[in-house]
Structure formats: structure tokens, C-alpha cells
């Protein structure tokens, strides 16, 4: 039972780090392709599984990291899109 709690804490920390890393990289460095960031996140899942000895959860860790990474990338891209749209609207309002 304690191993499930410990495993949950590890995955919570790993997910938080992946969300933060992917979101920041995608927002501040938009030239980096999203598949590169998702691939690095998947690689972190592999390293996590081997480091903590959860070899049976390797596939879950990779999928978990890639999905969280893609969610963070999507939110960052959407934020940049909204920022661009707001700037265009403000520029259009100044012309009127």
C-alpha cells in the first residue's frame, strides 16, 4: 500500500516538472518544434522508470509524460495566439 502512495507522489512530481518544463519552453522558445519537446518529455519518463526501478511502468510513464507535455504545449501555443490576437485588435482600434 505504501508503494502506491510513493508511486503516486513520484508521478505527481514528474508530471508537475514535465508540465512546467514543456509550458515554459513552448512559450518562451516557440521556434523549437513541439515534437522535440514531447520527445524529451518521453525520454524523461524512460529515465524516471529506470532510475526508480519501475520497469513495468515504462510505457505508462512515457505516455503520461508525452500527454502532459502536449497539454502544456497546447496551452502555451493558445496563450501566444491570444496575445497575438489582442495585439492585432489593439492595433486595429488605434487606427479607428
PDB file of N, CA and C in Angstrom, residues 10-94:
ATOM      1  N   UNK A  10       5.715  10.191  -6.791  1.00  0.00           N
ATOM      2  CA  UNK A  10       6.713  10.287  -7.858  1.00  0.00           C
ATOM      3  C   UNK A  10       6.082  10.752  -9.166  1.00  0.00           C
ATOM      4  N   UNK A  11       4.945  10.163  -9.517  1.00  0.00           N
ATOM      5  CA  UNK A  11       4.298  10.555 -10.765  1.00  0.00           C
ATOM      6  C   UNK A  11       3.733  11.969 -10.680  1.00  0.00           C
ATOM      7  N   UNK A  12       3.287  12.389  -9.515  1.00  0.00           N
ATOM      8  CA  UNK A  12       2.813  13.759  -9.344  1.00  0.00           C
ATOM      9  C   UNK A  12       3.954  14.750  -9.546  1.00  0.00           C
ATOM     10  N   UNK A  13       5.101  14.459  -8.952  1.00  0.00           N
ATOM     11  CA  UNK A  13       6.257  15.337  -9.121  1.00  0.00           C
ATOM     12  C   UNK A  13       6.745  15.345 -10.565  1.00  0.00           C
ATOM     13  N   UNK A  14       6.818  14.163 -11.159  1.00  0.00           N
ATOM     14  CA  UNK A  14       7.277  14.069 -12.537  1.00  0.00           C
ATOM     15  C   UNK A  14       6.320  14.816 -13.470  1.00  0.00           C
ATOM     16  N   UNK A  15       5.022  14.656 -13.266  1.00  0.00           N
ATOM     17  CA  UNK A  15       4.045  15.347 -14.092  1.00  0.00           C
ATOM     18  C   UNK A  15       4.126  16.854 -13.936  1.00  0.00           C
ATOM     19  N   UNK A  16       4.333  17.315 -12.718  1.00  0.00           N
ATOM     20  CA  UNK A  16       4.454  18.756 -12.483  1.00  0.00           C
ATOM     21  C   UNK A  16       5.686  19.329 -13.170  1.00  0.00           C
ATOM     22  N   UNK A  17       6.792  18.613 -13.083  1.00  0.00           N
ATOM     23  CA  UNK A  17       8.025  19.074 -13.722  1.00  0.00           C
ATOM     24  C   UNK A  17       7.869  19.094 -15.235  1.00  0.00           C
ATOM     25  N   UNK A  18       7.243  18.059 -15.785  1.00  0.00           N
ATOM     26  CA  UNK A  18       7.053  17.994 -17.237  1.00  0.00           C
ATOM     27  C   UNK A  18       6.125  19.107 -17.707  1.00  0.00           C
ATOM     28  N   UNK A  19       5.036  19.347 -16.990  1.00  0.00           N
ATOM     29  CA  UNK A  19       4.126  20.435 -17.363  1.00  0.00           C
ATOM     30  C   UNK A  19       4.836  21.787 -17.332  1.00  0.00           C
ATOM     31  N   UNK A  20       5.583  22.027 -16.285  1.00  0.00           N
ATOM     32  CA  UNK A  20       6.283  23.297 -16.150  1.00  0.00           C
ATOM     33  C   UNK A  20       7.336  23.458 -17.241  1.00  0.00           C
ATOM     34  N   UNK A  21       8.167  22.444 -17.436  1.00  0.00           N
ATOM     35  CA  UNK A  21       9.236  22.491 -18.441  1.00  0.00           C
ATOM     36  C   UNK A  21       8.665  22.684 -19.844  1.00  0.00           C
ATOM     37  N   UNK A  22       7.694  21.888 -20.197  1.00  0.00           N
ATOM     38  CA  UNK A  22       7.132  21.952 -21.550  1.00  0.00           C
ATOM     39  C   UNK A  22       6.426  23.278 -21.805  1.00  0.00           C
ATOM     40  N   UNK A  23       5.683  23.745 -20.827  1.00  0.00           N
ATOM     41  CA  UNK A  23       4.988  25.014 -20.987  1.00  0.00           C
ATOM     42  C   UNK A  23       5.942  26.188 -21.127  1.00  0.00           C
ATOM     43  N   UNK A  24       6.969  26.222 -20.294  1.00  0.00           N
ATOM     44  CA  UNK A  24       7.928  27.321 -20.365  1.00  0.00           C
ATOM     45  C   UNK A  24       8.718  27.302 -21.666  1.00  0.00           C
ATOM     46  N   UNK A  25       9.177  26.120 -22.060  1.00  0.00           N
ATOM     47  CA  UNK A  25       9.943  26.019 -23.305  1.00  0.00           C
ATOM     48  C   UNK A  25       9.077  26.409 -24.493  1.00  0.00           C
ATOM     49  N   UNK A  26       7.857  25.944 -24.512  1.00  0.00           N
ATOM     50  CA  UNK A  26       6.975  26.234 -25.638  1.00  0.00           C
ATOM     51  C   UNK A  26       6.575  27.704 -25.686  1.00  0.00           C
ATOM     52  N   UNK A  27       6.443  28.336 -24.541  1.00  0.00           N
ATOM     53  CA  UNK A  27       6.030  29.739 -24.525  1.00  0.00           C
ATOM     54  C   UNK A  27       7.191  30.672 -24.853  1.00  0.00           C
ATOM     55  N   UNK A  28       8.350  30.435 -24.241  1.00  0.00           N
ATOM     56  CA  UNK A  28       9.470  31.349 -24.410  1.00  0.00           C
ATOM     57  C   UNK A  28      10.367  31.020 -25.600  1.00  0.00           C
ATOM     58  N   UNK A  29      10.331  29.792 -26.071  1.00  0.00           N
ATOM     59  CA  UNK A  29      11.132  29.387 -27.233  1.00  0.00           C
ATOM     60  C   UNK A  29      10.219  28.760 -28.283  1.00  0.00           C
ATOM     61  N   UNK A  30       9.412  29.565 -28.958  1.00  0.00           N
ATOM     62  CA  UNK A  30       8.422  28.991 -29.882  1.00  0.00           C
ATOM     63  C   UNK A  30       9.032  28.372 -31.136  1.00  0.00           C
ATOM     64  N   UNK A  31      10.312  28.639 -31.416  1.00  0.00           N
ATOM     65  CA  UNK A  31      10.947  28.080 -32.610  1.00  0.00           C
ATOM     66  C   UNK A  31      11.263  26.590 -32.451  1.00  0.00           C
ATOM     67  N   UNK A  32      11.322  26.098 -31.228  1.00  0.00           N
ATOM     68  CA  UNK A  32      11.587  24.675 -31.003  1.00  0.00           C
ATOM     69  C   UNK A  32      10.323  23.898 -31.346  1.00  0.00           C
ATOM     70  N   UNK A  33      10.484  22.870 -32.153  1.00  0.00           N
ATOM     71  CA  UNK A  33       9.334  22.089 -32.608  1.00  0.00           C
ATOM     72  C   UNK A  33       8.707  21.346 -31.433  1.00  0.00           C
ATOM     73  N   UNK A  34       7.388  21.229 -31.451  1.00  0.00           N
ATOM     74  CA  UNK A  34       6.690  20.616 -30.321  1.00  0.00           C
ATOM     75  C   UNK A  34       7.006  19.129 -30.180  1.00  0.00           C
ATOM     76  N   UNK A  35       7.332  18.458 -31.276  1.00  0.00           N
ATOM     77  CA  UNK A  35       7.681  17.040 -31.169  1.00  0.00           C
ATOM     78  C   UNK A  35       9.012  16.838 -30.451  1.00  0.00           C
ATOM     79  N   UNK A  36       9.926  17.793 -30.575  1.00  0.00           N
ATOM     80  CA  UNK A  36      11.194  17.702 -29.851  1.00  0.00           C
ATOM     81  C   UNK A  36      10.951  17.805 -28.347  1.00  0.00           C
ATOM     82  N   UNK A  37      10.099  18.726 -27.957  1.00  0.00           N
ATOM     83  CA  UNK A  37       9.793  18.891 -26.528  1.00  0.00           C
ATOM     84  C   UNK A  37       9.052  17.666 -25.997  1.00  0.00           C
ATOM     85  N   UNK A  38       8.102  17.143 -26.770  1.00  0.00           N
ATOM     86  CA  UNK A  38       7.370  15.946 -26.349  1.00  0.00           C
ATOM     87  C   UNK A  38       8.300  14.735 -26.297  1.00  0.00           C
ATOM     88  N   UNK A  39       9.238  14.649 -27.223  1.00  0.00           N
ATOM     89  CA  UNK A  39      10.201  13.549 -27.209  1.00  0.00           C
ATOM     90  C   UNK A  39      11.120  13.597 -26.003  1.00  0.00           C
ATOM     91  N   UNK A  40      11.568  14.787 -25.644  1.00  0.00           N
ATOM     92  CA  UNK A  40      12.404  14.933 -24.450  1.00  0.00           C
ATOM     93  C   UNK A  40      11.609  14.559 -23.206  1.00  0.00           C
ATOM     94  N   UNK A  41      10.349  14.920 -23.171  1.00  0.00           N
ATOM     95  CA  UNK A  41       9.498  14.553 -22.036  1.00  0.00           C
ATOM     96  C   UNK A  41       9.317  13.042 -21.952  1.00  0.00           C
ATOM     97  N   UNK A  42       9.142  12.389 -23.098  1.00  0.00           N
ATOM     98  CA  UNK A  42       9.052  10.931 -23.110  1.00  0.00           C
ATOM     99  C   UNK A  42      10.340  10.290 -22.640  1.00  0.00           C
ATOM    100  N   UNK A  43      11.472  10.867 -23.041  1.00  0.00           N
ATOM    101  CA  UNK A  43      12.767  10.358 -22.595  1.00  0.00           C
ATOM    102  C   UNK A  43      12.920  10.515 -21.086  1.00  0.00           C
ATOM    103  N   UNK A  44      12.404  11.597 -20.538  1.00  0.00           N
ATOM    104  CA  UNK A  44      12.426  11.767 -19.083  1.00  0.00           C
ATOM    105  C   UNK A  44      11.599  10.686 -18.385  1.00  0.00           C
ATOM    106  N   UNK A  45      10.518  10.255 -19.024  1.00  0.00           N
ATOM    107  CA  UNK A  45       9.727   9.159 -18.471  1.00  0.00           C
ATOM    108  C   UNK A  45      10.507   7.856 -18.447  1.00  0.00           C
ATOM    109  N   UNK A  46      11.290   7.607 -19.497  1.00  0.00           N
ATOM    110  CA  UNK A  46      12.129   6.404 -19.541  1.00  0.00           C
ATOM    111  C   UNK A  46      13.192   6.461 -18.451  1.00  0.00           C
ATOM    112  N   UNK A  47      13.844   7.615 -18.332  1.00  0.00           N
ATOM    113  CA  UNK A  47      14.880   7.771 -17.306  1.00  0.00           C
ATOM    114  C   UNK A  47      14.282   7.612 -15.917  1.00  0.00           C
ATOM    115  N   UNK A  48      13.112   8.188 -15.686  1.00  0.00           N
ATOM    116  CA  UNK A  48      12.431   8.062 -14.398  1.00  0.00           C
ATOM    117  C   UNK A  48      12.148   6.604 -14.064  1.00  0.00           C
ATOM    118  N   UNK A  49      11.643   5.866 -15.033  1.00  0.00           N
ATOM    119  CA  UNK A  49      11.285   4.468 -14.786  1.00  0.00           C
ATOM    120  C   UNK A  49      12.504   3.629 -14.448  1.00  0.00           C
ATOM    121  N   UNK A  50      13.596   3.846 -15.160  1.00  0.00           N
ATOM    122  CA  UNK A  50      14.810   3.080 -14.880  1.00  0.00           C
ATOM    123  C   UNK A  50      15.463   3.510 -13.575  1.00  0.00           C
ATOM    124  N   UNK A  51      15.440   4.811 -13.296  1.00  0.00           N
ATOM    125  CA  UNK A  51      16.093   5.321 -12.096  1.00  0.00           C
ATOM    126  C   UNK A  51      15.417   4.817 -10.824  1.00  0.00           C
ATOM    127  N   UNK A  52      14.093   4.813 -10.822  1.00  0.00           N
ATOM    128  CA  UNK A  52      13.364   4.372  -9.637  1.00  0.00           C
ATOM    129  C   UNK A  52      13.000   2.896  -9.666  1.00  0.00           C
ATOM    130  N   UNK A  53      13.353   2.195 -10.712  1.00  0.00           N
ATOM    131  CA  UNK A  53      13.134   0.754 -10.770  1.00  0.00           C
ATOM    132  C   UNK A  53      11.724   0.340 -11.124  1.00  0.00           C
ATOM    133  N   UNK A  54      10.981   1.208 -11.778  1.00  0.00           N
ATOM    134  CA  UNK A  54       9.619   0.872 -12.194  1.00  0.00           C
ATOM    135  C   UNK A  54       9.622   0.467 -13.669  1.00  0.00           C
ATOM    136  N   UNK A  55      10.320  -0.595 -13.982  1.00  0.00           N
ATOM    137  CA  UNK A  55      10.450  -1.021 -15.375  1.00  0.00           C
ATOM    138  C   UNK A  55       9.124  -1.479 -15.961  1.00  0.00           C
ATOM    139  N   UNK A  56       8.231  -1.966 -15.131  1.00  0.00           N
ATOM    140  CA  UNK A  56       6.926  -2.411 -15.627  1.00  0.00           C
ATOM    141  C   UNK A  56       6.038  -1.234 -16.003  1.00  0.00           C
ATOM    142  N   UNK A  57       6.341  -0.072 -15.478  1.00  0.00           N
ATOM    143  CA  UNK A  57       5.533   1.115 -15.752  1.00  0.00           C
ATOM    144  C   UNK A  57       6.184   2.028 -16.784  1.00  0.00           C
ATOM    145  N   UNK A  58       7.110   1.485 -17.543  1.00  0.00           N
ATOM    146  CA  UNK A  58       7.835   2.293 -18.521  1.00  0.00           C
ATOM    147  C   UNK A  58       6.895   2.896 -19.556  1.00  0.00           C
ATOM    148  N   UNK A  59       6.048   2.097 -20.136  1.00  0.00           N
ATOM    149  CA  UNK A  59       5.131   2.584 -21.166  1.00  0.00           C
ATOM    150  C   UNK A  59       4.167   3.622 -20.595  1.00  0.00           C
ATOM    151  N   UNK A  60       3.658   3.369 -19.392  1.00  0.00           N
ATOM    152  CA  UNK A  60       2.760   4.339 -18.765  1.00  0.00           C
ATOM    153  C   UNK A  60       3.476   5.657 -18.504  1.00  0.00           C
ATOM    154  N   UNK A  61       4.709   5.596 -18.020  1.00  0.00           N
ATOM    155  CA  UNK A  61       5.453   6.823 -17.725  1.00  0.00           C
ATOM    156  C   UNK A  61       5.703   7.633 -18.989  1.00  0.00           C
ATOM    157  N   UNK A  62       6.026   6.950 -20.076  1.00  0.00           N
ATOM    158  CA  UNK A  62       6.278   7.661 -21.334  1.00  0.00           C
ATOM    159  C   UNK A  62       4.995   8.307 -21.850  1.00  0.00           C
ATOM    160  N   UNK A  63       3.910   7.550 -21.877  1.00  0.00           N
ATOM    161  CA  UNK A  63       2.637   8.098 -22.362  1.00  0.00           C
ATOM    162  C   UNK A  63       2.156   9.235 -21.458  1.00  0.00           C
ATOM    163  N   UNK A  64       2.296   9.060 -20.161  1.00  0.00           N
ATOM    164  CA  UNK A  64       1.911  10.080 -19.181  1.00  0.00           C
ATOM    165  C   UNK A  64       2.673  11.378 -19.435  1.00  0.00           C
ATOM    166  N   UNK A  65       3.979  11.274 -19.617  1.00  0.00           N
ATOM    167  CA  UNK A  65       4.792  12.467 -19.846  1.00  0.00           C
ATOM    168  C   UNK A  65       4.480  13.130 -21.179  1.00  0.00           C
ATOM    169  N   UNK A  66       4.316  12.334 -22.217  1.00  0.00           N
ATOM    170  CA  UNK A  66       4.045  12.908 -23.538  1.00  0.00           C
ATOM    171  C   UNK A  66       2.684  13.606 -23.551  1.00  0.00           C
ATOM    172  N   UNK A  67       1.682  12.999 -22.947  1.00  0.00           N
ATOM    173  CA  UNK A  67       0.349  13.621 -22.917  1.00  0.00           C
ATOM    174  C   UNK A  67       0.378  14.922 -22.116  1.00  0.00           C
ATOM    175  N   UNK A  68       1.022  14.908 -20.957  1.00  0.00           N
ATOM    176  CA  UNK A  68       1.108  16.140 -20.170  1.00  0.00           C
ATOM    177  C   UNK A  68       1.915  17.205 -20.904  1.00  0.00           C
ATOM    178  N   UNK A  69       2.946  16.784 -21.596  1.00  0.00           N
ATOM    179  CA  UNK A  69       3.746  17.725 -22.368  1.00  0.00           C
ATOM    180  C   UNK A  69       2.924  18.349 -23.492  1.00  0.00           C
ATOM    181  N   UNK A  70       2.148  17.541 -24.186  1.00  0.00           N
ATOM    182  CA  UNK A  70       1.327  18.071 -25.276  1.00  0.00           C
ATOM    183  C   UNK A  70       0.237  19.008 -24.758  1.00  0.00           C
ATOM    184  N   UNK A  71      -0.300  18.719 -23.577  1.00  0.00           N
ATOM    185  CA  UNK A  71      -1.284  19.626 -22.971  1.00  0.00           C
ATOM    186  C   UNK A  71      -0.638  20.974 -22.657  1.00  0.00           C
ATOM    187  N   UNK A  72       0.552  20.943 -22.055  1.00  0.00           N
ATOM    188  CA  UNK A  72       1.245  22.191 -21.727  1.00  0.00           C
ATOM    189  C   UNK A  72       1.623  22.966 -22.982  1.00  0.00           C
ATOM    190  N   UNK A  73       2.065  22.259 -24.017  1.00  0.00           N
ATOM    191  CA  UNK A  73       2.424  22.921 -25.271  1.00  0.00           C
ATOM    192  C   UNK A  73       1.188  23.560 -25.896  1.00  0.00           C
ATOM    193  N   UNK A  74       0.080  22.849 -25.878  1.00  0.00           N
ATOM    194  CA  UNK A  74      -1.162  23.401 -26.422  1.00  0.00           C
ATOM    195  C   UNK A  74      -1.606  24.649 -25.685  1.00  0.00           C
ATOM    196  N   UNK A  75      -1.512  24.634 -24.371  1.00  0.00           N
ATOM    197  CA  UNK A  75      -1.886  25.820 -23.592  1.00  0.00           C
ATOM    198  C   UNK A  75      -0.953  26.992 -23.869  1.00  0.00           C
ATOM    199  N   UNK A  76       0.340  26.718 -24.008  1.00  0.00           N
ATOM    200  CA  UNK A  76       1.294  27.790 -24.296  1.00  0.00           C
ATOM    201  C   UNK A  76       1.059  28.368 -25.688  1.00  0.00           C
ATOM    202  N   UNK A  77       0.817  27.508 -26.660  1.00  0.00           N
ATOM    203  CA  UNK A  77       0.550  27.995 -28.023  1.00  0.00           C
ATOM    204  C   UNK A  77      -0.749  28.803 -28.058  1.00  0.00           C
ATOM    205  N   UNK A  78      -1.745  28.358 -27.317  1.00  0.00           N
ATOM    206  CA  UNK A  78      -3.011  29.086 -27.257  1.00  0.00           C
ATOM    207  C   UNK A  78      -2.814  30.451 -26.590  1.00  0.00           C
ATOM    208  N   UNK A  79      -1.990  30.503 -25.556  1.00  0.00           N
ATOM    209  CA  UNK A  79      -1.686  31.776 -24.902  1.00  0.00           C
ATOM    210  C   UNK A  79      -0.985  32.743 -25.839  1.00  0.00           C
ATOM    211  N   UNK A  80      -0.040  32.237 -26.627  1.00  0.00           N
ATOM    212  CA  UNK A  80       0.644  33.094 -27.606  1.00  0.00           C
ATOM    213  C   UNK A  80      -0.332  33.561 -28.690  1.00  0.00           C
ATOM    214  N   UNK A  81      -1.246  32.683 -29.089  1.00  0.00           N
ATOM    215  CA  UNK A  81      -2.257  33.047 -30.087  1.00  0.00           C
ATOM    216  C   UNK A  81      -3.161  34.161 -29.555  1.00  0.00           C
ATOM    217  N   UNK A  82      -3.618  34.021 -28.310  1.00  0.00           N
ATOM    218  CA  UNK A  82      -4.477  35.053 -27.722  1.00  0.00           C
ATOM    219  C   UNK A  82      -3.737  36.379 -27.580  1.00  0.00           C
ATOM    220  N   UNK A  83      -2.460  36.310 -27.233  1.00  0.00           N
ATOM    221  CA  UNK A  83      -1.664  37.527 -27.129  1.00  0.00           C
ATOM    222  C   UNK A  83      -1.564  38.213 -28.492  1.00  0.00           C
ATOM    223  N   UNK A  84      -1.333  37.437 -29.528  1.00  0.00           N
ATOM    224  CA  UNK A  84      -1.241  37.989 -30.880  1.00  0.00           C
ATOM    225  C   UNK A  84      -2.575  38.606 -31.317  1.00  0.00           C
ATOM    226  N   UNK A  85      -3.670  37.916 -31.043  1.00  0.00           N
ATOM    227  CA  UNK A  85      -4.994  38.433 -31.417  1.00  0.00           C
ATOM    228  C   UNK A  85      -5.305  39.727 -30.668  1.00  0.00           C
ATOM    229  N   UNK A  86      -4.943  39.795 -29.390  1.00  0.00           N
ATOM    230  CA  UNK A  86      -5.192  41.008 -28.611  1.00  0.00           C
ATOM    231  C   UNK A  86      -4.376  42.174 -29.153  1.00  0.00           C
ATOM    232  N   UNK A  87      -3.125  41.913 -29.543  1.00  0.00           N
ATOM    233  CA  UNK A  87      -2.302  42.975 -30.112  1.00  0.00           C
ATOM    234  C   UNK A  87      -2.868  43.450 -31.449  1.00  0.00           C
ATOM    235  N   UNK A  88      -3.371  42.533 -32.251  1.00  0.00           N
ATOM    236  CA  UNK A  88      -3.982  42.914 -33.537  1.00  0.00           C
ATOM    237  C   UNK A  88      -5.238  43.748 -33.313  1.00  0.00           C
ATOM    238  N   UNK A  89      -6.044  43.369 -32.337  1.00  0.00           N
ATOM    239  CA  UNK A  89      -7.261  44.125 -32.030  1.00  0.00           C
ATOM    240  C   UNK A  89      -6.922  45.520 -31.522  1.00  0.00           C
ATOM    241  N   UNK A  90      -5.889  45.617 -30.682  1.00  0.00           N
ATOM    242  CA  UNK A  90      -5.490  46.929 -30.165  1.00  0.00           C
ATOM    243  C   UNK A  90      -4.954  47.802 -31.290  1.00  0.00           C
ATOM    244  N   UNK A  91      -4.215  47.201 -32.220  1.00  0.00           N
ATOM    245  CA  UNK A  91      -3.696  47.969 -33.353  1.00  0.00           C
ATOM    246  C   UNK A  91      -4.837  48.422 -34.258  1.00  0.00           C
ATOM    247  N   UNK A  92      -5.843  47.579 -34.441  1.00  0.00           N
ATOM    248  CA  UNK A  92      -6.991  47.948 -35.269  1.00  0.00           C
ATOM    249  C   UNK A  92      -7.808  49.053 -34.604  1.00  0.00           C
ATOM    250  N   UNK A  93      -7.920  49.016 -33.280  1.00  0.00           N
ATOM    251  CA  UNK A  93      -8.656  50.059 -32.565  1.00  0.00           C
ATOM    252  C   UNK A  93      -7.935  51.403 -32.643  1.00  0.00           C
ATOM    253  N   UNK A  94      -6.607  51.381 -32.672  1.00  0.00           N
ATOM    254  CA  UNK A  94      -5.851  52.629 -32.752  1.00  0.00           C
ATOM    255  C   UNK A  94      -5.993  53.277 -34.119  1.00  0.00           C
TER     256      UNK A  94
END
